[in-house]
PDB file of C-alpha atoms in Angstrom:
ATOM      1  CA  UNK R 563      15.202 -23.118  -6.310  1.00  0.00           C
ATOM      2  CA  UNK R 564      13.020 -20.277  -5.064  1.00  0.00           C
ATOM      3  CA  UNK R 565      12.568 -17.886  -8.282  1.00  0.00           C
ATOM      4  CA  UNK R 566       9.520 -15.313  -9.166  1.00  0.00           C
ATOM      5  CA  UNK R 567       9.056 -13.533 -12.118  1.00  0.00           C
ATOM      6  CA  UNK R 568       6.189 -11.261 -11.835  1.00  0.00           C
ATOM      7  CA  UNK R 569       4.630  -8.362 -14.020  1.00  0.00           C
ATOM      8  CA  UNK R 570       1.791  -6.376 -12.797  1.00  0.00           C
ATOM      9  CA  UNK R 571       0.350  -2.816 -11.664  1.00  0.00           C
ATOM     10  CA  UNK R 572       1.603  -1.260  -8.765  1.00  0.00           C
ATOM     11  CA  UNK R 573      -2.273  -0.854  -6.640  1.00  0.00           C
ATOM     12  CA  UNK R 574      -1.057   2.570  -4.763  1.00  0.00           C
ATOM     13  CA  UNK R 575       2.228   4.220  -4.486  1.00  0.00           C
ATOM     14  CA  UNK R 576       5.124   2.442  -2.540  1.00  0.00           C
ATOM     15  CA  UNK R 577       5.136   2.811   1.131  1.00  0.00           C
ATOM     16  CA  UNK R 578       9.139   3.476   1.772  1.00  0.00           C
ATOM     17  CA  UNK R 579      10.204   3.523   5.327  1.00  0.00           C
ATOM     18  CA  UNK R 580      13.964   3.583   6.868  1.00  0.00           C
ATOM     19  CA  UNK R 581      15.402   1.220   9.580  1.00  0.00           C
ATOM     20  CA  UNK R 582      16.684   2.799  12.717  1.00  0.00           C
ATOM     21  CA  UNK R 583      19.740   3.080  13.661  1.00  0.00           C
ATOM     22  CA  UNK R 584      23.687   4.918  12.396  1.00  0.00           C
ATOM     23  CA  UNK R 585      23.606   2.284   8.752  1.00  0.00           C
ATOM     24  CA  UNK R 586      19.453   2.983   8.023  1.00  0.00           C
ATOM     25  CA  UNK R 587      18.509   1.298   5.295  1.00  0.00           C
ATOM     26  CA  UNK R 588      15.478   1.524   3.527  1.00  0.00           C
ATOM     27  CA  UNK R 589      12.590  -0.529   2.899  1.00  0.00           C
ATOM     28  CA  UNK R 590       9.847  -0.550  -0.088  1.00  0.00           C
ATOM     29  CA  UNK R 591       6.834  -1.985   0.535  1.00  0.00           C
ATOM     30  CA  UNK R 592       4.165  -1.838  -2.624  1.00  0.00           C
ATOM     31  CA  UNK R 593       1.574  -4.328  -4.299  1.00  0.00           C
ATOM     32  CA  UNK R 594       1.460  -5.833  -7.667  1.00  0.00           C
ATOM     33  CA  UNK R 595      -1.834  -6.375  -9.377  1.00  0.00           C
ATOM     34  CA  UNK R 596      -1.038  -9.429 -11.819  1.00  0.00           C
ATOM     35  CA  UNK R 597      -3.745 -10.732 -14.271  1.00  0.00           C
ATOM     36  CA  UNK R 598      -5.019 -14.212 -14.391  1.00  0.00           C
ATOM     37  CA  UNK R 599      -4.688 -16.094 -17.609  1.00  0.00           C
ATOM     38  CA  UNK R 600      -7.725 -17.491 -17.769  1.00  0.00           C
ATOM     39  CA  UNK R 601     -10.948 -15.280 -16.745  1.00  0.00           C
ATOM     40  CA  UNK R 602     -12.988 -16.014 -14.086  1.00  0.00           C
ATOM     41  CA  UNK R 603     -16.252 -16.524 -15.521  1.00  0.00           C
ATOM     42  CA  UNK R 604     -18.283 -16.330 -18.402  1.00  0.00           C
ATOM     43  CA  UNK R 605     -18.950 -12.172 -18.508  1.00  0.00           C
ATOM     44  CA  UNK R 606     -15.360 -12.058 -19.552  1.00  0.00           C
ATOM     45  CA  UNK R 607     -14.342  -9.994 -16.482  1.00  0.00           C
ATOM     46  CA  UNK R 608     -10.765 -10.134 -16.138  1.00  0.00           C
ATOM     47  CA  UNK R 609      -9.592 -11.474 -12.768  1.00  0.00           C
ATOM     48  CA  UNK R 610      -6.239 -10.604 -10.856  1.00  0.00           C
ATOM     49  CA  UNK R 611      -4.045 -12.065  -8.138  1.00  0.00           C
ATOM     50  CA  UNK R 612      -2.894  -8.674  -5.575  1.00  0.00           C
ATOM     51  CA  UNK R 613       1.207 -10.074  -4.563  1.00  0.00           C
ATOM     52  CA  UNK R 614       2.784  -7.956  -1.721  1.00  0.00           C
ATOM     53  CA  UNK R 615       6.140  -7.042  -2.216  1.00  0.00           C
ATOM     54  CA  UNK R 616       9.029  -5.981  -0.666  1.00  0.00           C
ATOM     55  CA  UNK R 617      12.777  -4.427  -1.911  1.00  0.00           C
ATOM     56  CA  UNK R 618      15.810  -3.623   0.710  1.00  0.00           C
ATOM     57  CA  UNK R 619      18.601  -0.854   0.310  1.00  0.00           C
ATOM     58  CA  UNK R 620      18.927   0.306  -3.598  1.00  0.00           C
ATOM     59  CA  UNK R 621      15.781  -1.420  -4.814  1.00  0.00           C
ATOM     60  CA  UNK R 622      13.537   0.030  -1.962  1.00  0.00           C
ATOM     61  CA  UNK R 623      15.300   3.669  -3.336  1.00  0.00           C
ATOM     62  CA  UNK R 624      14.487   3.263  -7.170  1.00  0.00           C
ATOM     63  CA  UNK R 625      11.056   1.891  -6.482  1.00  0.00           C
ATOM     64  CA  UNK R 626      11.045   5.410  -4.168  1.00  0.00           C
ATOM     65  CA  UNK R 627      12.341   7.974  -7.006  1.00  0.00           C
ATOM     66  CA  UNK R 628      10.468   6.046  -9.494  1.00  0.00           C
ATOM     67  CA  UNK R 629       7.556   4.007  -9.342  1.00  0.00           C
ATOM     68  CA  UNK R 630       3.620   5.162  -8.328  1.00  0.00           C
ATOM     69  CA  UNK R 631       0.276   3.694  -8.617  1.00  0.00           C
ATOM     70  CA  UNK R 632      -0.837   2.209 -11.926  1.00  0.00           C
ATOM     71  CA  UNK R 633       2.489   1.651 -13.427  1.00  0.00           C
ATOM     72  CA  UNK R 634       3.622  -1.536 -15.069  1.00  0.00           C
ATOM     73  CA  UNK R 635       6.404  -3.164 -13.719  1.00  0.00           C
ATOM     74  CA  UNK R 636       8.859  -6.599 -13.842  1.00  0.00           C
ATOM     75  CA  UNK R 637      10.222  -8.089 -10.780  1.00  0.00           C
ATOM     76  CA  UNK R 638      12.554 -10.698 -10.434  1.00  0.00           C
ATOM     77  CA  UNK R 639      12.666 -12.502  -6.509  1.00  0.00           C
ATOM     78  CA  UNK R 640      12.134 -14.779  -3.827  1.00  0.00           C
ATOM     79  CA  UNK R 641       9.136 -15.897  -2.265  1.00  0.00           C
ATOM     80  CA  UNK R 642       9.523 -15.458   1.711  1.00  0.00           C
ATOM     81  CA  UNK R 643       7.495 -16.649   4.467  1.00  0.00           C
ATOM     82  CA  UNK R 644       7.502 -15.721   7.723  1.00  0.00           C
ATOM     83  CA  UNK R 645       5.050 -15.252  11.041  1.00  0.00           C
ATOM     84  CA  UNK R 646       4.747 -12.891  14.164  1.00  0.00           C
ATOM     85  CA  UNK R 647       2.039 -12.503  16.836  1.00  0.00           C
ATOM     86  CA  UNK R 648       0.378  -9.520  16.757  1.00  0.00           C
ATOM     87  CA  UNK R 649      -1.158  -7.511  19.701  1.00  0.00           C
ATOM     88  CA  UNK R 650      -4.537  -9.960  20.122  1.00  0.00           C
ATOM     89  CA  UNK R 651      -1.472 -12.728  21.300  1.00  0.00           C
ATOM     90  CA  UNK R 652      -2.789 -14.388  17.790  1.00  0.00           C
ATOM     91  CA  UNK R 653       0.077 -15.974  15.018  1.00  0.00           C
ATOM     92  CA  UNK R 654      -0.073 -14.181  11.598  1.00  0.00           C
ATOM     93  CA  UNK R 655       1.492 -15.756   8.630  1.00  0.00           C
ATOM     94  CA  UNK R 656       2.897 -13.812   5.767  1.00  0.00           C
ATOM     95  CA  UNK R 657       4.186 -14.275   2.284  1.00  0.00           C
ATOM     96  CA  UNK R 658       6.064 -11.738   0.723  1.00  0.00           C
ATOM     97  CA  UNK R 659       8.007 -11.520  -3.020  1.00  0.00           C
ATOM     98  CA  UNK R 660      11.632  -9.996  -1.869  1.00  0.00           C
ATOM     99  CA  UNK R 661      12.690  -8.129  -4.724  1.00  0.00           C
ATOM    100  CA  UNK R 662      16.090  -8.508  -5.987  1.00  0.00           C
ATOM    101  CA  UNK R 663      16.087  -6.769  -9.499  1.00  0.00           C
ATOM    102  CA  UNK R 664      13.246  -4.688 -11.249  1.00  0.00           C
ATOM    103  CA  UNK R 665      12.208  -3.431 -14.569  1.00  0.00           C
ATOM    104  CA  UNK R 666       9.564  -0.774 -16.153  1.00  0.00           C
ATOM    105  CA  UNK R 667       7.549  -2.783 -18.021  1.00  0.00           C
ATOM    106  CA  UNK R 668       5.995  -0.266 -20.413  1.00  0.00           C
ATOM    107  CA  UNK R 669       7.274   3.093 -21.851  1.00  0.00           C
ATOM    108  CA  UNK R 670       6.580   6.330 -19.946  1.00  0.00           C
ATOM    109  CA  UNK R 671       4.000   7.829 -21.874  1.00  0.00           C
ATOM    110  CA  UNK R 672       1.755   4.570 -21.534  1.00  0.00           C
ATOM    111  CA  UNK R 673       2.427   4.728 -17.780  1.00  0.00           C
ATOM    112  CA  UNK R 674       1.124   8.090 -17.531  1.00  0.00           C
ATOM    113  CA  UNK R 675      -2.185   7.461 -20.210  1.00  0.00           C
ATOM    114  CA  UNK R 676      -2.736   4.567 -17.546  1.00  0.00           C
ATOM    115  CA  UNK R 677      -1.942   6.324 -14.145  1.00  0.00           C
ATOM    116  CA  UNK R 678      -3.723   9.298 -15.296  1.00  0.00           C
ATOM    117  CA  UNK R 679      -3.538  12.387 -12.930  1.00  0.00           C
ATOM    118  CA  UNK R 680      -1.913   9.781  -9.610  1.00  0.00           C
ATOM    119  CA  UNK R 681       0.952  10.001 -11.520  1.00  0.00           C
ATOM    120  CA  UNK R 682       3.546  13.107 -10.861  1.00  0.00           C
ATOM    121  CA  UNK R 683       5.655  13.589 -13.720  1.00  0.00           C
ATOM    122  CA  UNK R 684       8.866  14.595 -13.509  1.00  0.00           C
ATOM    123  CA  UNK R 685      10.509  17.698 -14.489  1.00  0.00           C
ATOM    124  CA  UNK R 686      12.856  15.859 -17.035  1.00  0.00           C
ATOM    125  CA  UNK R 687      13.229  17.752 -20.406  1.00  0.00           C
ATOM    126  CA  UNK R 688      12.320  15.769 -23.332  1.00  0.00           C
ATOM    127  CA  UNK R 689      15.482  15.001 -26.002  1.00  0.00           C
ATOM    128  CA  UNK R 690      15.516  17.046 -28.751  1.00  0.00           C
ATOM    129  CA  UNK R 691      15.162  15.382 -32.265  1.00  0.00           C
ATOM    130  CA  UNK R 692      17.540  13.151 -33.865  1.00  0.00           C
ATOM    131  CA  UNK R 693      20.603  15.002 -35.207  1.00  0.00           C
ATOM    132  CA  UNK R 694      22.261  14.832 -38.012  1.00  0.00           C
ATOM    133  CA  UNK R 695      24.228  11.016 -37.388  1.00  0.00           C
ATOM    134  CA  UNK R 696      21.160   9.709 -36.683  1.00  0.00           C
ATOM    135  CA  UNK R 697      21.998  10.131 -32.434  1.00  0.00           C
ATOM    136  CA  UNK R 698      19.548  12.180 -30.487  1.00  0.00           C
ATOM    137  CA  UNK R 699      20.500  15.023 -28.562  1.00  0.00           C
ATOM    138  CA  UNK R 700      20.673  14.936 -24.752  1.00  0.00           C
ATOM    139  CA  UNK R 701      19.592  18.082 -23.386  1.00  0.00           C
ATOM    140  CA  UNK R 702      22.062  19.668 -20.526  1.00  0.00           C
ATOM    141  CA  UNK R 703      21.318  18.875 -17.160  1.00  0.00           C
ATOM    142  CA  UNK R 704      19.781  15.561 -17.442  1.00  0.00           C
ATOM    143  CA  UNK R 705      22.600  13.068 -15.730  1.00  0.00           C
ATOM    144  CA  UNK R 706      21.233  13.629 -12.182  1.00  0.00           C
ATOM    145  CA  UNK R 707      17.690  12.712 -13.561  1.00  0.00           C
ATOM    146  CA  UNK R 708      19.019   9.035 -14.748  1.00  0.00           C
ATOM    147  CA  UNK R 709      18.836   6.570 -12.449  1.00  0.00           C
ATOM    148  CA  UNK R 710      22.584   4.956 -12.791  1.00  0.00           C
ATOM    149  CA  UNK R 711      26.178   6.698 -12.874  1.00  0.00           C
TER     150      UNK R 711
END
């Protein structure tokens, strides 16, 4: 079984490209920054592991509209190895995570206390407050902003 769970930081924004061709499709390539358990050594300095990543199609679209640098995320995937030659005529080895589903993994407002000004919020209006049956209300306008149908 090849199965990764990871949770982490996103290091920079996602670099999203698009194949060639009449079916492009696109392609999301970002890094997670995922904390050790244990620290390093004895100055308490937390250590972290940097895990390239990569998400095909509708993943590599949603990590486009929605993630940037310093948020928190959750990815489920599979590890994948593979190897070209590059233009020295030497073999390079890689190891990606392939994404196949993926989760915020802290509310918004965190993510932008934590991203701080490299974040670009949205121009989403904020619900109103709760009405009367306990339901909030959804301001007008807002269905193109979510990110299902």
């Amino acid at each position: 079984m090849n199965k990764v769970i990871l949770m982490g930081r996103l290091t920079r924004d996602p670099d999203v490209r698009y194949s060639a061709g009449e079916n492009s499709t696109a392609v999301a390539r970002f890094t997670l920054a995922v904390d050790r358990r244990f620290r390093r050594n004895n100055d308490g300095e937390q250590t972290a592991d940097f895990i390239g990543c990569v998400a095909f199609g509708r993943n590599a679209e949603f990590v486009e509209r929605y993630f940037r640098q310093g948020m928190k995320v959750a990815i489920t995937g599979r590890i994948q190895t593979g190897s070209y030659t590059n233009r020295d005529g030497q073999r390079v080895y890689t190891t990606d995570v392939v994404v196949e589903e993926q989760e915020f993994a802290e509310s918004k407002a965190a993510s932008d206390a934590n991203a701080g000004s490299n974040y670009q919020a949205t121009s989403t209006p904020a619900p109103s407050a709760p009405a009367g049956d306990g339901f909030m209300n959804i301001p007008d306008g807002i269905d193109e902003e979510l990110p299902f149908n």
